[in-house]
XYZ file of C-alpha atoms in Angstrom:
694
model
C -72.511 -62.823 -39.447
C -72.903 -61.377 -35.954
C -75.184 -64.272 -34.891
C -73.467 -67.100 -36.743
C -72.906 -70.374 -34.904
C -69.434 -70.461 -36.445
C -68.614 -67.460 -34.222
C -69.829 -69.069 -30.997
C -69.187 -66.877 -27.966
C -68.018 -63.814 -29.927
C -66.237 -60.967 -28.113
C -68.660 -58.595 -26.404
C -68.392 -55.367 -24.443
C -68.603 -55.775 -20.691
C -71.753 -54.066 -19.335
C -71.136 -50.387 -18.735
C -67.976 -50.198 -20.857
C -67.409 -48.566 -24.246
C -70.590 -46.556 -23.750
C -69.300 -43.325 -25.283
C -67.802 -44.747 -28.469
C -70.854 -46.953 -29.082
C -73.155 -43.958 -28.702
C -71.053 -41.920 -31.142
C -71.337 -44.665 -33.744
C -75.087 -45.050 -33.180
C -75.587 -41.304 -33.564
C -73.863 -41.421 -36.948
C -75.991 -44.388 -38.054
C -79.311 -42.914 -36.950
C -78.652 -39.432 -38.338
C -78.080 -40.850 -41.848
C -75.603 -38.358 -43.283
C -76.206 -38.018 -47.017
C -72.533 -37.707 -47.937
C -70.626 -39.358 -45.098
C -71.866 -42.907 -45.674
C -68.671 -44.802 -44.729
C -67.226 -44.826 -41.207
C -63.881 -46.319 -40.268
C -63.311 -47.468 -36.685
C -59.603 -48.110 -36.200
C -57.282 -48.956 -33.359
C -54.297 -51.145 -32.468
C -54.402 -54.886 -32.016
C -56.301 -55.824 -28.887
C -58.085 -52.480 -28.505
C -61.525 -54.115 -28.486
C -62.728 -53.237 -31.991
C -64.482 -56.556 -32.621
C -66.387 -56.358 -29.335
C -67.627 -52.878 -30.249
C -68.615 -53.989 -33.752
C -70.465 -56.989 -32.283
C -72.314 -54.654 -29.926
C -73.254 -52.306 -32.784
C -74.429 -55.217 -34.948
C -76.633 -56.607 -32.175
C -78.120 -53.197 -31.329
C -78.863 -52.384 -34.972
C -80.263 -55.870 -35.604
C -82.680 -55.455 -32.699
C -83.837 -52.148 -34.197
C -84.252 -53.608 -37.665
C -81.629 -51.391 -39.306
C -78.856 -53.966 -39.858
C -78.795 -55.251 -43.430
C -75.762 -57.495 -43.043
C -72.504 -58.055 -41.176
C -69.265 -59.881 -41.877
C -66.493 -60.567 -39.382
C -63.127 -61.404 -40.957
C -60.768 -63.688 -39.032
C -57.438 -65.003 -40.261
C -57.769 -68.036 -37.994
C -61.168 -69.076 -39.433
C -60.842 -70.644 -42.921
C -64.375 -69.574 -43.900
C -63.693 -65.933 -42.992
C -60.017 -65.409 -43.797
C -60.522 -64.136 -47.362
C -63.022 -62.270 -49.544
C -64.536 -65.282 -51.328
C -67.660 -65.518 -49.143
C -67.985 -61.826 -48.323
C -70.556 -60.770 -50.940
C -72.623 -63.963 -50.869
C -72.884 -63.741 -47.072
C -74.026 -60.120 -47.312
C -76.524 -61.004 -50.071
C -77.967 -63.834 -47.965
C -78.547 -61.473 -45.036
C -79.958 -58.796 -47.361
C -82.594 -61.255 -48.562
C -83.587 -61.879 -44.938
C -83.552 -58.276 -43.715
C -85.385 -56.800 -46.741
C -87.761 -59.521 -48.011
C -88.475 -57.608 -51.218
C -84.871 -58.093 -52.279
C -84.973 -61.908 -52.039
C -86.653 -62.685 -55.411
C -84.411 -60.146 -57.131
C -81.287 -61.825 -55.751
C -82.553 -65.287 -56.714
C -83.300 -64.093 -60.252
C -79.817 -62.612 -60.623
C -78.263 -65.927 -59.579
C -80.452 -67.875 -62.028
C -79.417 -65.599 -64.884
C -75.696 -66.039 -64.144
C -74.971 -69.263 -62.226
C -71.228 -68.715 -62.716
C -71.252 -65.436 -60.797
C -69.125 -67.081 -58.055
C -66.185 -66.989 -60.435
C -66.632 -63.303 -61.253
C -64.889 -60.364 -59.620
C -65.842 -59.021 -56.225
C -67.102 -55.788 -57.776
C -69.332 -57.748 -60.189
C -70.788 -59.842 -57.352
C -71.471 -56.737 -55.267
C -73.255 -55.010 -58.149
C -75.216 -58.139 -59.099
C -76.370 -59.314 -55.669
C -76.529 -56.123 -53.591
C -76.517 -52.866 -55.547
C -78.737 -54.101 -58.386
C -81.580 -55.451 -56.212
C -81.532 -52.387 -53.926
C -81.636 -49.958 -56.865
C -84.525 -51.922 -58.396
C -86.458 -51.715 -55.133
C -85.856 -47.992 -54.885
C -86.986 -47.310 -58.461
C -90.093 -49.495 -58.364
C -91.384 -48.228 -55.022
C -90.519 -44.603 -55.677
C -89.314 -44.262 -52.136
C -87.283 -46.103 -49.555
C -89.050 -49.337 -48.655
C -88.345 -48.519 -45.017
C -87.626 -45.078 -43.553
C -84.894 -46.168 -41.127
C -81.156 -46.364 -41.873
C -79.618 -49.440 -43.479
C -76.246 -50.564 -42.180
C -73.611 -53.044 -43.342
C -70.954 -53.949 -40.748
C -67.527 -55.256 -41.831
C -65.153 -56.076 -38.988
C -61.445 -56.928 -39.076
C -60.703 -55.971 -42.676
C -56.972 -56.241 -41.889
C -57.499 -59.985 -41.292
C -58.569 -60.562 -44.885
C -55.701 -62.262 -46.729
C -53.547 -59.913 -48.806
C -52.993 -56.178 -48.620
C -54.033 -55.706 -52.243
C -57.308 -57.516 -51.617
C -58.017 -55.347 -48.572
C -57.570 -52.232 -50.690
C -59.750 -53.769 -53.403
C -62.567 -54.513 -50.923
C -62.554 -50.886 -49.773
C -62.703 -49.536 -53.304
C -65.501 -51.968 -54.229
C -67.701 -50.770 -51.385
C -66.923 -47.142 -52.126
C -68.009 -47.652 -55.734
C -71.108 -49.556 -54.593
C -72.273 -46.889 -52.158
C -71.767 -44.152 -54.728
C -73.762 -46.025 -57.413
C -76.461 -47.274 -55.051
C -79.588 -45.089 -55.027
C -80.827 -46.934 -51.970
C -79.357 -45.287 -48.834
C -76.588 -47.478 -47.407
C -74.137 -46.904 -44.577
C -70.978 -48.974 -44.233
C -69.201 -49.339 -40.877
C -65.711 -50.844 -41.275
C -63.181 -51.648 -38.557
C -59.510 -52.565 -38.808
C -56.086 -51.915 -37.432
C -54.510 -48.746 -38.836
C -52.292 -50.652 -41.256
C -50.348 -48.401 -43.617
C -52.009 -49.602 -46.843
C -55.513 -49.237 -45.354
C -54.723 -45.771 -44.021
C -53.346 -44.756 -47.419
C -56.459 -46.021 -49.209
C -58.799 -44.165 -46.872
C -56.684 -41.024 -47.328
C -57.110 -41.021 -51.113
C -59.221 -38.237 -52.702
C -61.993 -40.675 -53.643
C -62.767 -41.361 -49.969
C -62.230 -37.839 -48.707
C -65.819 -36.561 -48.903
C -67.592 -39.771 -47.897
C -65.496 -41.021 -44.966
C -65.724 -40.421 -41.217
C -62.888 -41.699 -39.004
C -63.132 -42.856 -35.404
C -59.869 -43.579 -33.600
C -60.156 -45.959 -30.680
C -57.718 -43.992 -28.538
C -57.377 -42.515 -25.056
C -60.100 -39.941 -25.742
C -62.638 -42.684 -24.960
C -61.071 -43.308 -21.516
C -60.226 -46.993 -22.006
C -58.420 -47.223 -18.655
C -61.646 -46.519 -16.768
C -63.485 -49.143 -18.818
C -60.706 -51.677 -18.265
C -60.767 -51.084 -14.507
C -64.548 -51.577 -14.516
C -64.161 -54.780 -16.523
C -61.395 -56.170 -14.297
C -63.140 -55.320 -11.035
C -66.451 -56.795 -12.171
C -64.880 -59.925 -13.643
C -62.840 -60.592 -10.512
C -65.934 -60.177 -8.329
C -67.688 -62.758 -10.491
C -64.718 -65.124 -10.174
C -64.758 -64.771 -6.374
C -68.494 -65.560 -6.322
C -68.538 -68.518 -8.723
C -65.116 -70.168 -8.794
C -65.035 -73.784 -7.507
C -62.125 -72.885 -5.202
C -63.667 -69.634 -3.994
C -63.496 -70.811 -0.382
C -59.695 -70.548 -0.492
C -59.579 -67.036 -1.929
C -58.712 -64.333 0.653
C -61.606 -61.941 1.218
C -59.423 -58.884 0.588
C -58.043 -60.244 -2.699
C -57.045 -58.569 -4.908
C -55.829 -55.303 -3.451
C -56.582 -52.044 -5.206
C -52.887 -51.739 -6.058
C -52.929 -55.087 -7.886
C -55.929 -54.042 -9.971
C -54.247 -50.700 -10.698
C -51.136 -52.579 -11.838
C -53.202 -54.672 -14.246
C -54.869 -51.533 -15.610
C -51.483 -49.909 -16.132
C -50.056 -52.981 -17.857
C -53.095 -53.099 -20.149
C -51.997 -49.813 -21.769
C -55.571 -49.119 -22.814
C -55.912 -52.426 -24.688
C -58.720 -54.785 -23.671
C -56.982 -57.870 -25.005
C -54.511 -57.844 -22.111
C -57.246 -57.498 -19.485
C -59.414 -60.148 -21.159
C -56.457 -62.532 -21.354
C -55.702 -62.037 -17.655
C -59.323 -62.703 -16.655
C -59.457 -65.835 -18.782
C -56.216 -67.104 -17.260
C -57.043 -66.518 -13.599
C -60.561 -67.958 -13.948
C -59.269 -71.448 -14.869
C -61.334 -73.940 -12.864
C -58.505 -76.159 -11.600
C -56.316 -73.470 -10.017
C -56.665 -70.861 -7.314
C -57.299 -67.470 -8.953
C -54.988 -65.628 -6.539
C -52.111 -67.981 -7.415
C -52.786 -67.485 -11.114
C -52.749 -63.710 -10.693
C -49.367 -63.961 -8.958
C -48.087 -65.755 -12.051
C -49.449 -63.002 -14.307
C -47.674 -60.352 -12.259
C -44.442 -62.338 -12.148
C -44.662 -62.984 -8.411
C -44.324 -66.753 -8.839
C -43.308 -69.223 -11.516
C -45.464 -71.590 -13.516
C -44.795 -75.082 -14.862
C -47.829 -75.114 -17.139
C -48.912 -73.055 -20.118
C -48.116 -69.377 -19.768
C -50.862 -66.865 -19.023
C -50.485 -65.009 -22.321
C -50.642 -67.802 -24.888
C -53.331 -66.037 -26.920
C -51.600 -62.673 -26.695
C -48.302 -64.258 -27.709
C -49.949 -65.877 -30.715
C -51.293 -62.480 -31.752
C -47.882 -60.810 -31.494
C -46.177 -63.689 -33.305
C -48.675 -63.362 -36.133
C -48.012 -59.612 -36.394
C -44.236 -60.117 -36.507
C -44.540 -62.875 -39.074
C -45.154 -60.147 -41.670
C -41.471 -59.168 -41.363
C -39.188 -60.722 -43.949
C -36.013 -59.943 -41.988
C -36.007 -59.621 -38.200
C -32.500 -58.178 -37.615
C -33.132 -54.524 -38.496
C -36.572 -54.451 -36.810
C -35.033 -55.823 -33.598
C -32.295 -53.166 -33.699
C -34.983 -50.489 -34.020
C -37.115 -52.034 -31.265
C -34.044 -52.390 -29.020
C -33.403 -48.676 -29.376
C -37.078 -47.881 -28.661
C -37.276 -50.144 -25.618
C -33.808 -49.703 -24.081
C -33.311 -45.959 -24.620
C -32.772 -43.793 -21.557
C -36.326 -42.445 -20.912
C -35.355 -38.825 -20.297
C -34.118 -38.570 -23.901
C -37.013 -40.371 -25.603
C -38.833 -37.269 -26.846
C -35.663 -35.992 -28.523
C -33.961 -38.989 -30.120
C -36.760 -41.387 -31.137
C -38.108 -39.591 -34.197
C -37.796 -41.669 -37.407
C -34.974 -39.540 -38.921
C -32.921 -39.626 -35.715
C -33.447 -43.357 -35.245
C -32.082 -43.831 -38.758
C -29.089 -41.577 -38.080
C -28.289 -43.214 -34.765
C -28.567 -46.789 -36.061
C -26.874 -45.946 -39.378
C -29.904 -46.892 -41.483
C -30.942 -45.606 -44.882
C -33.524 -42.835 -44.943
C -37.022 -44.286 -44.961
C -36.035 -47.583 -43.330
C -37.926 -46.912 -40.096
C -41.191 -46.190 -41.897
C -40.708 -49.150 -44.220
C -40.111 -51.572 -41.344
C -42.536 -50.242 -38.762
C -45.422 -49.808 -41.193
C -45.678 -53.593 -41.050
C -46.008 -53.318 -37.269
C -48.434 -50.401 -37.247
C -50.924 -52.316 -35.112
C -48.458 -52.295 -32.204
C -46.165 -49.363 -33.091
C -47.330 -45.785 -33.619
C -45.461 -43.949 -36.349
C -45.748 -40.165 -35.956
C -47.168 -38.002 -38.717
C -44.387 -35.488 -38.097
C -40.693 -36.293 -38.496
C -40.053 -34.377 -35.283
C -42.313 -36.554 -33.106
C -41.141 -39.808 -31.499
C -42.089 -43.343 -32.475
C -44.075 -45.048 -29.719
C -44.848 -48.620 -28.689
C -48.610 -48.805 -28.200
C -48.806 -51.662 -25.736
C -46.596 -52.310 -22.705
C -47.188 -56.053 -23.052
C -45.300 -56.004 -26.363
C -42.101 -55.204 -24.467
C -42.773 -58.071 -22.044
C -43.324 -60.389 -25.007
C -40.128 -59.405 -26.814
C -37.912 -59.624 -23.721
C -39.129 -63.109 -22.738
C -37.499 -65.743 -24.945
C -39.932 -68.450 -23.838
C -42.774 -66.354 -25.254
C -41.312 -64.628 -28.302
C -39.075 -67.395 -29.693
C -37.353 -66.188 -32.870
C -38.497 -62.629 -32.166
C -36.673 -62.557 -28.817
C -34.918 -59.297 -28.047
C -31.757 -59.964 -26.004
C -31.325 -56.970 -23.679
C -27.586 -57.457 -23.235
C -26.930 -57.639 -26.964
C -29.314 -54.734 -27.506
C -27.341 -52.553 -25.089
C -24.127 -53.744 -26.739
C -25.357 -52.596 -30.148
C -26.433 -49.230 -28.724
C -22.975 -48.762 -27.162
C -21.399 -49.335 -30.568
C -23.766 -46.798 -32.111
C -22.858 -44.337 -29.324
C -19.181 -44.735 -30.243
C -20.108 -44.041 -33.856
C -21.931 -40.852 -32.850
C -18.963 -39.684 -30.786
C -16.548 -40.059 -33.681
C -18.674 -39.428 -36.779
C -21.894 -37.842 -35.545
C -23.294 -34.558 -36.828
C -26.549 -34.239 -34.863
C -25.954 -32.480 -31.496
C -28.965 -34.229 -29.931
C -27.741 -37.688 -30.866
C -24.200 -36.872 -29.799
C -25.620 -35.560 -26.546
C -27.506 -38.799 -26.079
C -24.344 -40.779 -26.783
C -22.315 -38.929 -24.152
C -25.113 -38.908 -21.598
C -26.203 -42.546 -21.879
C -23.049 -44.409 -22.921
C -22.132 -45.438 -19.398
C -25.684 -46.692 -18.730
C -25.749 -48.899 -21.822
C -22.154 -50.027 -21.301
C -22.890 -51.346 -17.817
C -25.769 -53.467 -19.191
C -24.101 -54.631 -22.408
C -23.262 -58.284 -23.023
C -19.704 -59.164 -24.066
C -19.263 -59.412 -27.804
C -16.273 -59.450 -30.099
C -17.595 -56.517 -32.124
C -18.084 -54.398 -29.004
C -14.593 -55.175 -27.755
C -13.077 -54.272 -31.125
C -14.922 -50.946 -31.055
C -13.675 -50.193 -27.533
C -10.084 -50.929 -28.508
C -10.228 -48.774 -31.619
C -12.231 -45.878 -30.190
C -10.470 -42.726 -31.363
C -10.787 -40.273 -28.465
C -9.016 -37.544 -30.393
C -11.594 -37.752 -33.192
C -14.392 -37.897 -30.615
C -13.216 -34.637 -29.033
C -12.966 -32.991 -32.427
C -16.466 -34.108 -33.458
C -17.957 -33.015 -30.159
C -16.308 -29.618 -30.442
C -17.698 -29.067 -33.930
C -21.192 -30.304 -33.035
C -21.764 -28.087 -30.022
C -22.215 -31.083 -27.724
C -18.924 -30.492 -25.876
C -20.649 -29.384 -22.673
C -22.505 -32.677 -22.424
C -19.257 -34.489 -23.076
C -17.470 -32.828 -20.201
C -20.515 -33.117 -17.977
C -20.254 -36.892 -18.449
C -16.477 -37.135 -18.719
C -16.427 -40.047 -16.299
C -17.662 -42.161 -19.208
C -14.380 -41.610 -20.975
C -12.393 -41.929 -17.800
C -13.826 -45.441 -17.486
C -12.710 -46.198 -21.027
C -9.240 -44.780 -20.326
C -8.932 -46.856 -17.190
C -9.517 -49.910 -19.370
C -6.717 -48.838 -21.690
C -4.258 -48.034 -18.914
C -4.878 -51.142 -16.808
C -2.660 -54.135 -17.501
C -5.483 -56.565 -16.721
C -8.381 -54.336 -17.837
C -11.420 -53.677 -15.691
C -13.638 -56.678 -14.871
C -16.180 -55.765 -17.568
C -13.545 -56.247 -20.267
C -11.988 -59.390 -18.868
C -14.871 -61.654 -20.028
C -14.323 -60.312 -23.533
C -10.721 -61.453 -23.422
C -11.363 -64.900 -21.957
C -14.501 -65.718 -23.907
C -13.293 -64.721 -27.339
C -9.500 -65.182 -26.878
C -8.881 -61.894 -28.607
C -5.308 -61.592 -27.362
C -4.103 -65.010 -28.459
C -1.490 -65.245 -31.174
C -4.046 -67.093 -33.287
C -6.339 -64.051 -33.274
C -3.614 -61.420 -33.243
C -0.286 -62.472 -34.801
C 1.292 -59.615 -32.862
C 0.107 -60.177 -29.301
C 1.164 -56.620 -28.384
C -1.392 -55.140 -30.792
C -3.891 -54.272 -28.091
C -1.334 -52.725 -25.753
C 0.224 -50.703 -28.569
C -3.160 -49.445 -29.724
C -4.149 -48.500 -26.184
C -0.978 -46.505 -25.547
C -1.345 -44.780 -28.898
C -4.928 -43.755 -28.150
C -4.049 -42.461 -24.692
C -1.092 -40.512 -26.016
C -3.215 -38.843 -28.703
C -5.911 -38.127 -26.150
C -3.510 -36.438 -23.738
C -1.795 -34.447 -26.462
C -5.146 -33.234 -27.761
C -5.806 -31.594 -24.392
C -2.687 -29.445 -24.692
C -3.763 -28.316 -28.154
C -7.225 -27.427 -26.901
C -6.172 -25.488 -23.791
C -5.683 -22.243 -25.663
C -8.837 -22.463 -27.772
C -11.678 -23.227 -25.366
C -12.624 -22.835 -21.687
C -9.317 -23.656 -19.920
C -10.953 -24.116 -16.539
C -13.305 -26.711 -17.960
C -10.426 -28.641 -19.481
C -8.725 -28.676 -16.100
C -11.261 -31.286 -15.136
C -9.662 -33.630 -17.643
C -6.228 -32.534 -16.510
C -6.986 -33.456 -12.913
C -8.216 -36.837 -14.061
C -5.095 -37.397 -16.159
C -2.759 -36.758 -13.228
C -4.942 -38.316 -10.547
C -7.718 -40.520 -11.990
C -9.406 -41.253 -8.673
C -10.411 -37.605 -8.357
C -13.298 -38.304 -10.688
C -14.657 -40.980 -8.401
C -15.966 -38.110 -6.259
C -17.897 -36.410 -9.036
C -21.172 -38.123 -8.180
C -22.304 -35.342 -5.765
C -21.591 -32.702 -8.401
C -24.797 -33.174 -10.368
C -25.194 -29.416 -10.456
C -27.073 -28.331 -13.569
C -26.614 -24.967 -15.225
C -29.826 -23.201 -16.278
C -28.278 -22.248 -19.597
C -26.536 -25.263 -21.159
C -24.625 -22.972 -23.521
C -22.895 -21.232 -20.637
C -19.381 -22.425 -19.928
C -19.547 -24.118 -16.534
C -16.164 -24.628 -14.915
C -15.361 -27.194 -12.327
C -15.285 -24.380 -9.778
C -18.953 -23.755 -10.523
C -19.738 -27.376 -9.864
C -17.886 -27.321 -6.561
C -19.326 -24.003 -5.401
C -22.832 -24.769 -6.585
C -22.720 -27.992 -4.661
C -21.175 -26.386 -1.587
C -23.882 -23.723 -1.500
C -26.697 -26.274 -1.668
C -25.301 -28.834 0.791
C -22.699 -27.217 3.038
C -21.642 -30.285 4.924
C -20.489 -32.021 1.742
C -18.004 -29.226 1.139
C -15.865 -30.829 3.800
C -15.701 -34.024 1.774
C -14.631 -32.047 -1.268
C -12.001 -30.134 0.672
C -10.549 -33.215 2.304
C -10.234 -34.890 -1.060
C -8.565 -31.869 -2.626
C -6.104 -31.320 0.215
C -5.126 -34.990 0.209
C -4.518 -34.778 -3.530
C -2.146 -31.794 -3.413
C 0.894 -34.005 -3.004
C -0.282 -36.330 -5.765
C -0.822 -33.404 -8.096
C 2.856 -32.566 -7.804
C 3.912 -35.989 -9.037
C 4.183 -36.969 -12.677
C 3.871 -40.422 -14.162
C 7.026 -42.528 -14.084
C 6.088 -44.608 -17.106
C 5.301 -43.845 -20.694
C 7.056 -42.008 -23.495
C 8.849 -38.711 -22.967
C 6.105 -36.768 -24.738
C 3.604 -38.229 -22.321
C 5.713 -37.078 -19.359
C 5.919 -33.559 -20.762
C 2.170 -33.479 -21.239
C 1.560 -34.611 -17.684
C 4.034 -32.075 -16.358
C 2.260 -29.273 -18.185
C -1.117 -30.410 -16.908
C 0.237 -30.824 -13.385
C 1.094 -27.133 -13.213
C -2.301 -26.116 -14.621
C -4.135 -28.430 -12.244
C -2.145 -27.213 -9.248
C -3.082 -23.630 -10.012
C -6.680 -24.660 -10.443
C -6.841 -26.339 -7.026
C -5.258 -23.304 -5.390
C -7.937 -21.162 -6.994
C -10.752 -23.360 -5.686
C -9.635 -23.813 -2.097
C -10.129 -20.283 -0.682
C -13.656 -20.017 -2.045
C -14.591 -23.428 -0.689
C -13.073 -22.796 2.721
C -15.325 -19.775 3.137
C -18.363 -22.060 2.833
C -17.203 -25.121 4.750
C -18.564 -26.268 8.087
C -16.496 -27.073 11.124
C -14.705 -30.390 10.603
C -11.894 -31.672 12.889
C -10.609 -34.095 10.258
C -10.318 -31.310 7.709
C -8.567 -29.120 10.282
C -6.015 -31.863 10.869
C -5.274 -32.064 7.147
C -4.921 -28.282 6.902
C -2.455 -28.200 9.793
C -0.259 -30.825 8.159
C -0.285 -29.504 4.596
C 2.947 -27.996 3.313
C 3.381 -26.091 0.076
C 6.474 -26.056 -2.125
C 8.052 -22.742 -3.096
C 5.504 -21.149 -5.427
C 6.226 -20.106 -8.946
C 5.911 -16.382 -9.554
C 2.537 -16.538 -11.275
C 1.145 -18.726 -8.450
C 2.357 -16.575 -5.570
C -0.873 -14.586 -5.253
C -3.002 -17.720 -5.315
C -0.841 -19.380 -2.677
C -1.025 -16.351 -0.397
C -4.811 -16.401 -0.574
C -4.864 -20.117 0.214
C -2.625 -19.642 3.262
C -4.841 -16.788 4.454
C -7.967 -18.908 3.954
C -6.439 -21.838 5.802
C -5.559 -19.650 8.777
C -9.070 -18.218 8.848
C -10.528 -21.715 8.743
C -8.272 -22.861 11.575
C -9.410 -19.885 13.645
C -13.047 -20.632 12.823
C -12.601 -24.306 13.693
C -10.899 -23.588 17.009
C -13.604 -21.090 18.034
C -16.266 -23.615 17.087
C -14.517 -26.244 19.179
C -14.333 -23.956 22.217
C -18.003 -23.071 21.869
C -18.935 -26.749 21.710
C -16.924 -27.533 24.810
C -18.533 -24.606 26.615
C -21.990 -25.860 25.822
C -21.025 -29.339 26.946
C -19.725 -27.995 30.239
C -22.946 -26.122 30.912
C -24.889 -29.310 30.292
C -22.737 -31.202 32.788
C -23.313 -28.512 35.455
C -27.021 -28.813 34.936
């Protein structure tokens, strides 16, 4: 009951908050719709449903229109199941409508064993029967006002089947009751409850109210936080030590943002910082992570709520993989790759797995109605809970291992993917996840056995090739691992921690080296095969890397984006687009390219003969490519003495016939640049001389 001593200090709405939603519910109650006699208020865990239902119950009780109320709670033994639901409602009915009392007593006398009967039987015997008798004997409603029954927290009644049964019992009761009744029910939007309310039997009699952003919860939460903190500053025993300007507006705004529209976070914070034995400002610093705490954490109640929600999961491994992908995904891609079907494809899950798993977490996770829309986490504090092992315990989500698993799934998309969006995500975000991944034997095995040739083939067929080349440095990092005798530092922990190269693990200790050389050889050979089939200039980017890997270290400035992603963008376009937007950086590009000319003429001294031939072929292509770029860049470059020095010292070998024209243009461009540089230098000196005379 709303005024039961067993519910001492029930949750209530802070003055001035939740005004709009409460008024909407009161309007529905007072207007007494003849057909829409059941209303469902639903929202995620911690949204403040119970406080609103308490407010409605108190308001309706004061107006004499509340027949009964029942507040389920899984933590209260007397209210965690349906056993006392009907008897509690009947008791309140006898008090609110005195004429019903003798009828209820008579029904109990006639069947003393009614407690052992079904819920539907009890409801008919103790509620529907007496009300129908009153209606028939008086010929009219005993009272003209509405008559409301409030049932809060249905999702906290033990058992999904019982929750569905309770709903159907009250639907049947309201349809058979001649006395006008209205039922207001609140719960989380659990899948089985949503399905029951969506059935045809409820369709004409149900009104839904979603406790969402349309009711401006952030404004209410800010009002609640500001008012509560003012009260703490006025009444706290240690108020004399609290700075007068505490807290700043930014701190309150941070708390509002972290609340994510859910009152439970804000209420938990207020309860924590108002503790009598500690300074409130110190406690708030703990909440915001600005200092550490040696006593109970600030979110003990919130953590208990989340732990209870996750306890419904039989197996935690797959849910944590899904949540890792939701939480750790690169934000710019979230709208495109977090729909249920794409999550299943990316994580290699059976169709329907996401819905099956996340339906059990529907109070904290929003599943979209459309397969094209993304899955969303409803409350930011859930992420904080999962990523903090001291709070989440067995539900802890290890970020490093989460990134490691995503890297492995990216490799899978690059070699076996069919969805261009997911393959695009894999190429675009692989480096990000790889840098944050924790060492693991499975990840190392996947790196060693990554088939670059198959990846190129899959990317070509999927249409994601442009994204692949736009993020080719990802693969250059992987190749550098293969080619290095000691491997890059990120791989070294894998080797030492798991001893993967010992004879005990690998009978043939050359397995890794052999596999690496084989992969590189296939990768290089694949470029020759692809030269004649797709955008040669684009492939030159890979050729330049192959001959001179450090050239790709300078690709960071070239974040030039093409308006049409389907257009073939050559490396020249990147260079020119960048040079046009930031002229001074063209000098950096030119210096790098001129210094690399000699290196581009050299082939590798190691490796099989086929490898040497491949490099030789690419050397010639790359050399031509650089000669093509230089004249166009020189036209756009600023005056730069260092670049001029390089240009004066550069020497070209005798050109091949098909390169003669390119070389002539380069020589002409270099001479023009020298002339431009010398004139610029003279002008600068002239200006300096004038300044000295002055």
